[in-house]
């Protein structure tokens, strides 16, 4: 590459964060999973990484590589402990570190016997500038004060799956006089907005972006006003949380969301061009005085045509210091009730109430029409071990009014994610181009059962093949259909119709009916045929009898 040997870096194995390319990998990862995108194969993931690398700007690479000298100096000053470089937290264990800067040698000794040598960093800069473009998000989703990388996770079956954790953005409202914090918040929010898209109804799904800012309208509340956190992002969008307090504690007494319909990315083809505002005074976000509020599971707040799902949230108002308090008030979604809502007795039959039918459509941001359409009622049946070691089961319906749908589509894969307080369900559809068919190839369910020995359930189907249908068509099943996900989980579908590929506009393609519907039609057909045969026999008998009655005189 034309780089002299004395400009190469030998990476210290115990200090990977000294290398700025680690930050670039973080940038690439966040961009790859931007907007909740998920992958179902190594090939899809690889293609996503390649396409992301092509849109990173050289300016981003330059900024990272120019930080090398600062990293080294700060690391030495902190004796190998945590350092902060341009807003990115870097950690390094405490080995002895020997650093070569040109011909200048700096050496720091520790009680350890080993050393690591670093030479001036150039080769990575030159290589990455060749593929560099721009990125909008940094690494690490914050989770209750800690940093974690949203990369991969292993399921109970040991198979490696790829997940995307929602971004968590930190906000700090300070008193203008004392410069101390009065509101701290780490927020992750998924938004679903219904809007007019031309002459039809559109739906926009997006998350609170990492570049959201604390707006100047935020205040600690003085002269009769209440504390207010205003989060601004995008083209004129904002989320406002207004607090008040009582003897028992404090709460969000008003939640307001403003969105600008002229934003072509979030609201493509919008027939309106003004800014809408919706609010709710039933956010149900509260905490004790001098305690912080914490909620990991999705907490849904409905504001007219807008659903806001808060998750991995930590916030505190009326602070007395610049840091969160030590005690936490946990949201109801994170606290298991003393008994399951509809726990079925061991021998009693389940509640057979049919679930309501929900409509879940996924579109690709910036493109017209849907890439996946689904309509169905869902009921889950979970077999589990109770705390007294007795086996039982638990059945419950999924309420579509409380579900936030999301997902993504590609040429050969489509994912529908249904998030609610009851459960998080992921359906992954696969297109087999060779056979010209699609099918449901993977299901993952997360839920909680209160009286179970292990209350948190994470159930993965592995590779399955349900709802197999010819491409360019939709799968339809009005009858109750049972999907046996595992030995411990069954999903019942009602009035199901789904099409994950080749959707034209907002209409299902020609329907391929399930065997249950076809069998259901046989009974009326058979009955009808039997009745027709009986009528025919009676008619023939009548005609024969009538003919004999007019045969004339008979010979005696």
Coordinates of C-alpha atoms in Angstrom, one line a residue:
X1 CA 0.0 0.0 0.0
X2 CA 3.0 2.3 0.0
X3 CA 3.0 2.7 3.8
X4 CA 6.4 2.6 5.5
X5 CA 6.9 0.1 8.3
X6 CA 7.5 2.8 10.9
X7 CA 3.9 4.0 10.4
X8 CA 2.2 0.8 11.1
X9 CA 0.4 0.1 14.3
X10 CA 0.8 -3.1 16.2
X11 CA -2.4 -3.5 18.1
X12 CA -2.1 -4.3 21.8
X13 CA -4.3 -7.3 22.4
X14 CA -5.5 -6.2 25.8
X15 CA -6.4 -2.7 24.7
X16 CA -8.6 -2.9 21.6
X17 CA -10.3 0.4 22.2
X18 CA -7.0 2.2 21.6
X19 CA -7.6 1.5 17.9
X20 CA -10.0 4.1 16.3
X21 CA -11.2 1.4 13.9
X22 CA -13.1 -0.1 16.8
X23 CA -15.2 3.1 16.7
X24 CA -15.7 2.7 12.9
X25 CA -17.0 -0.8 13.4
X26 CA -19.4 0.6 15.9
X27 CA -20.5 3.2 13.4
X28 CA -21.0 0.6 10.7
X29 CA -23.0 -1.7 13.1
X30 CA -25.4 1.1 14.1
X31 CA -25.9 2.1 10.5
X32 CA -26.4 -1.5 9.4
X33 CA -29.2 -2.0 12.0
X34 CA -30.6 1.5 11.5
X35 CA -34.4 1.7 11.7
X36 CA -34.8 -1.7 13.3
X37 CA -33.5 -3.7 10.4
X38 CA -32.8 -7.4 11.0
X39 CA -31.1 -10.1 9.1
X40 CA -31.8 -13.8 8.8
X41 CA -28.7 -15.1 7.0
X42 CA -25.0 -14.4 6.8
X43 CA -25.3 -13.3 3.2
X44 CA -27.9 -10.7 4.0
X45 CA -25.8 -9.3 6.8
X46 CA -22.7 -9.2 4.6
X47 CA -24.6 -7.3 1.9
X48 CA -25.8 -4.8 4.5
X49 CA -22.3 -4.2 5.8
X50 CA -20.9 -3.7 2.3
X51 CA -23.7 -1.2 1.4
X52 CA -23.1 0.7 4.7
X53 CA -19.3 0.9 4.1
X54 CA -19.9 2.6 0.8
X55 CA -21.8 5.5 2.3
X56 CA -19.3 6.5 5.0
X57 CA -17.6 9.8 4.3
X58 CA -13.8 10.4 4.5
X59 CA -14.5 13.2 7.0
X60 CA -15.7 10.7 9.6
X61 CA -12.6 8.6 9.1
X62 CA -10.4 11.7 9.3
X63 CA -12.0 12.6 12.6
X64 CA -11.3 9.2 14.1
X65 CA -7.7 8.9 13.0
X66 CA -6.9 12.4 14.1
X67 CA -7.9 11.5 17.6
X68 CA -5.0 9.0 18.0
X69 CA -2.6 11.3 19.7
X70 CA -5.2 12.5 22.1
X71 CA -6.2 8.9 22.9
X72 CA -2.6 7.9 23.8
X73 CA -2.0 11.0 25.9
X74 CA -5.2 10.6 27.9
X75 CA -4.7 6.9 28.4
X76 CA -1.3 7.6 29.9
X77 CA -2.6 10.4 32.1
X78 CA -5.4 8.1 33.4
X79 CA -2.9 5.2 33.9
X80 CA -4.8 2.9 31.6
X81 CA -8.3 3.6 33.0
X82 CA -11.3 4.9 31.1
X83 CA -10.9 7.9 28.8
X84 CA -13.3 10.1 26.9
X85 CA -12.4 11.0 23.3
X86 CA -14.8 13.2 21.3
X87 CA -17.8 11.9 23.2
X88 CA -16.9 8.3 22.8
X89 CA -16.1 6.3 26.0
X90 CA -13.0 4.2 25.6
X91 CA -11.8 1.6 28.1
X92 CA -8.4 -0.1 28.5
X93 CA -7.2 -2.5 31.1
X94 CA -4.1 -1.5 33.0
X95 CA -1.1 -3.2 31.3
X96 CA 2.2 -1.4 30.9
X97 CA 1.9 0.5 27.6
X98 CA 4.8 1.6 25.5
X99 CA 3.9 4.1 22.8
X100 CA 6.0 5.1 19.8
X101 CA 5.0 8.6 18.4
X102 CA 7.4 9.1 15.5
X103 CA 10.8 9.0 17.1
X104 CA 9.4 10.0 20.6
X105 CA 8.9 7.2 23.1
X106 CA 6.6 7.4 26.0
X107 CA 6.4 4.6 28.5
X108 CA 4.1 3.9 31.4
X109 CA 4.8 1.1 33.9
X110 CA 2.3 -0.8 35.9
X111 CA 2.6 -3.7 38.3
X112 CA 2.0 -6.1 35.4
X113 CA 4.9 -7.8 33.7
X114 CA 3.7 -7.5 30.1
X115 CA 3.9 -4.6 27.7
X116 CA 2.2 -3.6 24.5
X117 CA 3.8 -1.6 21.7
X118 CA 1.9 0.9 19.5
X119 CA 3.3 2.6 16.5
X120 CA 1.9 5.7 14.8
X121 CA -1.5 4.9 13.3
X122 CA -1.7 5.5 9.6
X123 CA -2.4 2.4 7.6
X124 CA -6.0 2.0 8.8
X125 CA -6.6 5.7 7.9
X126 CA -5.4 5.3 4.4
X127 CA -7.4 2.0 3.8
X128 CA -10.6 3.3 5.3
X129 CA -10.5 6.6 3.4
X130 CA -10.8 4.6 0.2
X131 CA -14.2 3.3 1.3
X132 CA -15.3 6.3 3.5
X133 CA -18.5 8.2 3.3
X134 CA -20.9 9.3 6.1
X135 CA -22.7 7.9 9.1
X136 CA -25.2 9.4 11.5
X137 CA -25.1 7.2 14.5
X138 CA -22.5 6.2 17.1
X139 CA -22.2 2.9 18.8
X140 CA -23.6 1.5 22.0
X141 CA -27.2 1.6 23.2
X142 CA -27.2 2.9 26.8
X143 CA -28.8 0.7 29.3
X144 CA -29.3 2.1 32.8
X145 CA -26.0 4.0 32.9
X146 CA -23.9 1.3 31.2
X147 CA -22.7 1.0 27.6
X148 CA -23.4 -2.2 25.7
X149 CA -23.0 -3.1 22.1
X150 CA -26.2 -4.2 20.2
X151 CA -24.6 -6.8 18.1
X152 CA -25.4 -10.5 18.6
X153 CA -27.1 -12.8 21.1
X154 CA -27.4 -16.5 21.5
X155 CA -30.7 -18.2 21.9
X156 CA -31.6 -21.0 24.3
X157 CA -31.0 -23.4 21.4
X158 CA -27.4 -22.3 21.0
X159 CA -27.9 -20.9 17.5
X160 CA -26.6 -17.5 16.8
X161 CA -29.2 -14.9 16.1
X162 CA -28.9 -11.2 15.2
X163 CA -30.9 -8.6 17.1
X164 CA -31.2 -4.9 17.1
X165 CA -31.6 -3.0 20.4
X166 CA -33.3 0.4 20.3
X167 CA -31.1 3.4 20.5
X168 CA -30.9 5.1 23.9
X169 CA -30.4 8.8 24.0
X170 CA -29.2 10.8 27.0
X171 CA -30.8 14.2 27.9
X172 CA -29.8 16.7 30.6
X173 CA -31.8 19.8 31.7
X174 CA -29.7 22.2 33.8
X175 CA -30.7 25.1 36.0
X176 CA -29.7 28.3 34.3
X177 CA -28.4 29.8 37.5
X178 CA -26.7 27.0 39.4
X179 CA -25.9 25.0 36.3
X180 CA -26.9 21.8 38.1
X181 CA -29.1 19.1 36.6
X182 CA -32.8 19.2 37.4
X183 CA -33.9 16.5 34.8
X184 CA -31.9 13.5 33.6
X185 CA -33.3 11.1 31.1
X186 CA -32.1 8.1 29.0
X187 CA -34.9 7.4 26.5
X188 CA -35.6 4.8 23.8
X189 CA -38.8 5.4 22.0
X190 CA -40.5 3.7 19.0
X191 CA -43.1 5.8 17.2
X192 CA -46.0 4.7 15.1
X193 CA -47.9 7.5 13.4
X194 CA -51.0 7.1 11.2
X195 CA -51.3 9.9 8.6
X196 CA -53.0 10.7 5.3
X197 CA -50.9 9.4 2.4
X198 CA -52.5 10.8 -0.7
X199 CA -56.1 9.5 -0.8
X200 CA -55.2 6.5 1.4
X201 CA -54.2 5.9 5.0
X202 CA -50.5 5.6 5.7
X203 CA -48.4 4.5 8.6
X204 CA -45.0 5.6 9.6
X205 CA -42.8 3.7 12.0
X206 CA -39.5 5.2 13.3
X207 CA -37.4 5.5 16.4
X208 CA -36.1 8.4 18.5
X209 CA -32.7 9.0 16.7
X210 CA -29.4 9.1 18.4
X211 CA -28.9 12.7 17.3
X212 CA -31.9 14.0 19.1
X213 CA -31.2 17.1 21.2
X214 CA -32.4 18.7 24.4
X215 CA -34.4 21.7 23.1
X216 CA -33.9 25.2 24.5
X217 CA -37.6 25.2 25.6
X218 CA -36.6 22.7 28.3
X219 CA -36.6 24.2 31.8
X220 CA -36.4 23.3 35.5
X221 CA -39.6 25.1 36.2
X222 CA -39.6 28.4 38.0
X223 CA -42.0 31.2 38.7
X224 CA -45.0 28.9 38.7
X225 CA -44.0 26.8 35.7
X226 CA -43.5 23.1 35.8
X227 CA -40.2 21.2 34.9
X228 CA -40.2 20.4 31.2
X229 CA -38.0 18.2 29.0
X230 CA -38.3 18.9 25.3
X231 CA -36.6 16.5 22.9
X232 CA -36.1 17.8 19.4
X233 CA -35.1 15.7 16.3
X234 CA -35.4 15.6 12.6
X235 CA -37.3 18.3 10.6
X236 CA -39.2 19.9 13.4
X237 CA -40.3 16.9 15.4
X238 CA -40.4 17.1 19.2
X239 CA -41.4 15.0 22.3
X240 CA -42.2 16.9 25.5
X241 CA -42.4 15.6 29.0
X242 CA -43.9 17.9 31.6
X243 CA -43.5 16.9 35.3
X244 CA -45.3 17.8 38.4
X245 CA -45.0 16.4 42.0
X246 CA -47.0 15.5 45.0
X247 CA -46.3 14.4 48.5
X248 CA -45.8 10.8 47.3
X249 CA -43.5 11.6 44.4
X250 CA -43.4 13.0 40.9
X251 CA -44.9 12.0 37.5
X252 CA -45.2 13.0 33.8
X253 CA -48.5 14.8 33.9
X254 CA -48.5 15.6 30.2
X255 CA -46.8 14.0 27.2
X256 CA -46.9 15.9 23.9
X257 CA -45.6 14.8 20.5
X258 CA -45.3 17.2 17.6
X259 CA -44.5 16.0 14.1
X260 CA -43.9 17.8 10.8
X261 CA -45.8 16.2 7.9
X262 CA -43.5 17.9 5.4
X263 CA -40.7 15.5 6.4
X264 CA -40.4 13.4 3.2
X265 CA -38.4 10.6 4.9
X266 CA -40.8 9.9 7.8
X267 CA -44.0 10.9 6.0
X268 CA -43.6 10.1 2.3
X269 CA -46.4 11.3 0.0
X270 CA -48.2 13.0 2.9
X271 CA -51.3 14.9 1.7
X272 CA -50.9 17.4 4.5
X273 CA -48.1 19.8 5.0
X274 CA -48.5 21.2 8.5
X275 CA -47.2 20.3 11.9
X276 CA -49.5 18.1 14.1
X277 CA -49.6 17.9 17.8
X278 CA -51.0 15.1 20.0
X279 CA -50.8 14.7 23.8
X280 CA -51.8 12.5 26.7
X281 CA -52.2 13.1 30.4
X282 CA -52.1 9.4 31.1
X283 CA -48.5 8.6 30.5
X284 CA -48.3 6.5 33.7
X285 CA -44.7 7.4 34.2
X286 CA -44.0 8.2 37.9
X287 CA -41.5 7.6 40.7
X288 CA -41.1 8.3 44.4
X289 CA -39.4 11.5 45.5
X290 CA -35.6 11.3 45.1
X291 CA -35.9 8.0 43.2
X292 CA -35.5 7.5 39.5
X293 CA -38.0 5.8 37.1
X294 CA -36.8 2.7 35.3
X295 CA -38.6 0.7 32.6
X296 CA -36.9 -2.0 30.5
X297 CA -40.0 -3.6 28.8
X298 CA -42.1 -1.7 26.3
X299 CA -44.4 0.9 28.0
X300 CA -47.1 2.1 25.5
X301 CA -48.6 5.6 25.5
X302 CA -51.4 6.2 23.0
X303 CA -51.8 9.8 21.8
X304 CA -54.7 9.9 19.4
X305 CA -53.2 8.6 16.1
X306 CA -49.7 8.2 17.6
X307 CA -48.4 5.3 19.6
X308 CA -45.2 5.9 21.6
X309 CA -43.5 2.8 23.0
X310 CA -40.9 3.6 25.7
X311 CA -38.4 1.0 26.5
X312 CA -35.0 0.8 28.3
X313 CA -35.9 4.1 30.0
X314 CA -34.3 5.8 32.9
X315 CA -35.3 9.3 34.0
X316 CA -35.5 11.5 37.1
X317 CA -36.9 14.9 37.7
X318 CA -36.5 17.3 40.7
X319 CA -32.9 16.2 41.1
X320 CA -30.9 17.4 44.1
X321 CA -27.6 16.5 42.5
X322 CA -26.1 16.1 39.0
X323 CA -26.5 12.3 39.1
X324 CA -29.3 9.8 39.3
X325 CA -30.4 8.7 42.8
X326 CA -29.5 5.2 44.0
X327 CA -33.1 3.9 44.4
X328 CA -35.4 3.1 41.4
X329 CA -39.1 3.0 40.9
X330 CA -39.8 0.1 38.5
X331 CA -42.6 0.4 35.9
X332 CA -45.5 -2.0 36.1
X333 CA -44.3 -3.7 32.9
X334 CA -41.1 -4.8 34.6
X335 CA -42.9 -6.1 37.7
X336 CA -44.6 -9.5 37.4
X337 CA -48.1 -9.5 39.0
X338 CA -48.8 -11.8 41.9
X339 CA -50.8 -14.0 39.6
X340 CA -51.0 -14.4 35.8
X341 CA -53.8 -12.5 34.3
X342 CA -55.6 -15.6 32.9
X343 CA -53.7 -18.5 34.3
X344 CA -55.4 -21.7 33.4
X345 CA -55.9 -24.4 36.0
X346 CA -54.1 -27.6 35.4
X347 CA -57.2 -29.6 34.5
X348 CA -59.6 -26.8 33.5
X349 CA -60.1 -26.0 29.8
X350 CA -58.7 -22.7 28.5
X351 CA -60.8 -19.6 27.8
X352 CA -61.8 -20.0 24.2
X353 CA -62.8 -16.4 23.5
X354 CA -61.7 -15.5 20.0
X355 CA -59.1 -12.7 19.7
X356 CA -59.8 -9.5 18.0
X357 CA -58.5 -9.2 14.4
X358 CA -55.5 -6.9 13.9
X359 CA -54.1 -5.4 10.7
X360 CA -50.3 -5.1 10.5
X361 CA -48.8 -3.5 7.4
X362 CA -45.1 -2.7 6.9
X363 CA -43.7 -0.2 4.4
X364 CA -40.2 0.8 3.5
X365 CA -39.4 4.3 4.6
X366 CA -39.3 6.6 1.6
X367 CA -41.2 4.2 -0.7
X368 CA -44.8 4.0 -1.6
X369 CA -47.0 1.0 -0.8
X370 CA -46.4 -1.9 1.6
X371 CA -43.8 -4.6 1.5
X372 CA -45.7 -6.8 3.9
X373 CA -49.4 -7.1 4.7
X374 CA -51.0 -9.2 7.5
X375 CA -54.4 -9.5 9.0
X376 CA -55.0 -11.9 11.8
X377 CA -56.2 -12.7 15.4
X378 CA -53.6 -14.3 17.6
X379 CA -53.8 -16.4 20.7
X380 CA -50.8 -18.0 22.5
X381 CA -50.7 -21.2 24.5
X382 CA -47.7 -21.7 26.8
X383 CA -46.9 -24.8 28.8
X384 CA -44.7 -24.2 31.8
X385 CA -43.7 -25.4 35.3
X386 CA -45.2 -23.5 38.2
X387 CA -43.3 -22.5 41.3
X388 CA -44.8 -25.6 43.0
X389 CA -43.2 -27.7 40.2
X390 CA -46.5 -28.6 38.7
X391 CA -47.0 -28.5 35.0
X392 CA -49.8 -26.3 33.6
X393 CA -50.5 -24.0 30.7
X394 CA -51.4 -20.3 30.1
X395 CA -53.5 -19.0 27.2
X396 CA -54.1 -15.4 26.3
X397 CA -55.2 -13.3 23.3
X398 CA -53.0 -10.6 21.7
X399 CA -54.9 -7.3 21.8
X400 CA -54.2 -5.6 18.5
X401 CA -55.0 -2.2 20.0
X402 CA -51.9 -2.5 22.2
X403 CA -49.6 -3.8 19.6
X404 CA -46.9 -1.7 17.9
X405 CA -46.0 -3.3 14.6
X406 CA -42.6 -3.0 12.9
X407 CA -40.4 -4.9 10.6
X408 CA -38.4 -4.9 7.4
X409 CA -38.3 -6.4 3.9
X410 CA -35.7 -7.5 1.5
X411 CA -35.8 -9.5 -1.8
X412 CA -35.9 -12.9 -0.1
X413 CA -36.8 -12.2 3.5
X414 CA -39.5 -10.2 5.3
X415 CA -39.9 -9.8 9.1
X416 CA -43.0 -8.7 11.1
X417 CA -42.4 -7.7 14.7
X418 CA -45.4 -7.3 17.0
X419 CA -44.4 -5.5 20.2
X420 CA -46.8 -5.1 23.2
X421 CA -46.8 -5.4 27.0
X422 CA -48.2 -8.9 26.7
X423 CA -45.5 -10.3 24.4
X424 CA -43.0 -9.5 21.7
X425 CA -43.5 -11.8 18.6
X426 CA -41.3 -11.9 15.6
X427 CA -42.4 -13.6 12.4
X428 CA -39.8 -14.1 9.7
X429 CA -40.9 -15.1 6.1
X430 CA -38.6 -16.6 3.5
X431 CA -38.9 -16.6 -0.2
X432 CA -37.7 -19.6 -2.1
X433 CA -37.1 -18.3 -5.6
X434 CA -36.3 -21.7 -7.0
X435 CA -39.6 -23.2 -5.9
X436 CA -41.5 -19.9 -6.4
X437 CA -43.0 -20.2 -2.9
X438 CA -42.8 -18.3 0.4
X439 CA -43.3 -19.6 3.9
X440 CA -43.0 -18.7 7.6
X441 CA -39.5 -19.9 8.4
X442 CA -38.8 -18.6 11.9
X443 CA -40.7 -17.4 15.0
X444 CA -39.4 -15.9 18.2
X445 CA -41.5 -15.0 21.2
X446 CA -40.7 -13.2 24.4
X447 CA -43.2 -13.0 27.2
X448 CA -43.7 -13.3 31.0
X449 CA -45.8 -15.7 33.0
X450 CA -46.1 -14.5 36.6
X451 CA -46.5 -17.8 38.5
X452 CA -43.9 -19.8 36.5
X453 CA -40.8 -21.1 38.1
X454 CA -38.9 -19.1 35.6
X455 CA -41.2 -16.2 34.7
X456 CA -39.4 -14.8 31.6
X457 CA -39.9 -16.9 28.5
X458 CA -37.8 -16.5 25.4
X459 CA -38.9 -19.2 22.9
X460 CA -37.3 -19.7 19.5
X461 CA -38.8 -21.9 16.9
X462 CA -35.6 -22.7 15.0
X463 CA -36.2 -23.5 11.3
X464 CA -39.8 -24.2 10.5
X465 CA -42.0 -24.2 7.4
X466 CA -45.6 -22.9 8.0
X467 CA -48.1 -21.1 5.7
X468 CA -46.3 -22.2 2.5
X469 CA -47.8 -20.4 -0.5
X470 CA -47.1 -19.7 -4.1
X471 CA -45.2 -16.4 -4.6
X472 CA -47.2 -13.3 -5.8
X473 CA -50.2 -14.6 -3.8
X474 CA -51.5 -14.3 -0.3
X475 CA -52.1 -17.0 2.3
X476 CA -55.5 -17.0 3.8
X477 CA -57.1 -19.1 6.5
X478 CA -60.4 -18.0 8.2
X479 CA -60.6 -21.1 10.4
X480 CA -58.6 -21.5 13.6
X481 CA -55.1 -22.7 12.7
X482 CA -52.5 -24.1 15.1
X483 CA -48.8 -23.3 14.6
X484 CA -46.8 -25.7 16.9
X485 CA -43.7 -23.5 17.5
X486 CA -42.2 -25.8 20.2
X487 CA -43.4 -28.4 22.6
X488 CA -44.1 -25.6 25.0
X489 CA -45.6 -23.0 22.7
X490 CA -48.5 -23.0 20.3
X491 CA -49.8 -20.0 18.4
X492 CA -53.4 -20.0 17.2
X493 CA -54.4 -17.8 14.3
X494 CA -57.9 -16.7 13.3
X495 CA -59.0 -15.0 10.1
X496 CA -55.5 -15.0 8.9
X497 CA -54.4 -13.4 5.6
X498 CA -50.7 -12.6 5.0
X499 CA -48.6 -11.6 2.0
X500 CA -44.9 -10.8 2.7
X501 CA -43.7 -10.4 -0.9
X502 CA -44.8 -8.8 -4.2
X503 CA -47.5 -6.6 -2.6
X504 CA -49.0 -4.3 -5.1
X505 CA -50.2 -1.1 -3.5
X506 CA -52.3 -1.8 -0.4
X507 CA -54.2 -4.9 -1.5
X508 CA -53.7 -8.6 -1.0
X509 CA -52.9 -10.7 -4.0
X510 CA -55.1 -13.7 -5.0
X511 CA -55.6 -15.8 -1.9
X512 CA -54.5 -19.4 -1.5
X513 CA -56.8 -21.0 1.1
X514 CA -55.6 -23.2 3.8
X515 CA -56.6 -26.9 4.2
X516 CA -58.8 -26.0 7.2
X517 CA -60.9 -23.7 5.0
X518 CA -61.1 -26.2 2.2
X519 CA -62.2 -29.0 4.6
X520 CA -64.8 -26.7 6.1
X521 CA -66.3 -26.2 2.6
X522 CA -66.6 -29.9 2.0
X523 CA -69.4 -30.4 4.5
X524 CA -71.9 -28.0 2.9
X525 CA -70.9 -29.3 -0.5
X526 CA -71.6 -32.9 0.6
X527 CA -74.9 -31.9 2.3
X528 CA -75.9 -30.0 -0.8
X529 CA -75.1 -32.9 -3.1
X530 CA -77.0 -35.3 -0.8
X531 CA -80.1 -33.0 -0.8
X532 CA -79.9 -32.6 -4.6
X533 CA -79.7 -36.4 -5.0
X534 CA -82.7 -36.8 -2.7
X535 CA -84.7 -34.2 -4.6
X536 CA -83.8 -36.0 -7.9
X537 CA -84.9 -39.4 -6.5
X538 CA -88.3 -37.9 -5.3
X539 CA -88.8 -36.2 -8.7
X540 CA -88.1 -39.5 -10.6
X541 CA -90.4 -41.4 -8.4
X542 CA -93.1 -38.8 -8.9
X543 CA -92.8 -38.9 -12.7
X544 CA -92.9 -42.7 -12.7
X545 CA -96.0 -42.8 -10.5
X546 CA -97.7 -40.1 -12.7
X547 CA -97.0 -42.1 -15.8
X548 CA -98.6 -45.2 -14.4
X549 CA -101.7 -43.4 -13.4
X550 CA -102.3 -42.4 -17.1
X551 CA -101.6 -45.7 -18.7
X552 CA -105.3 -46.4 -19.7
X553 CA -107.3 -49.6 -19.2
X554 CA -105.5 -52.7 -18.4
X555 CA -106.3 -56.3 -19.6
X556 CA -108.0 -58.5 -17.0

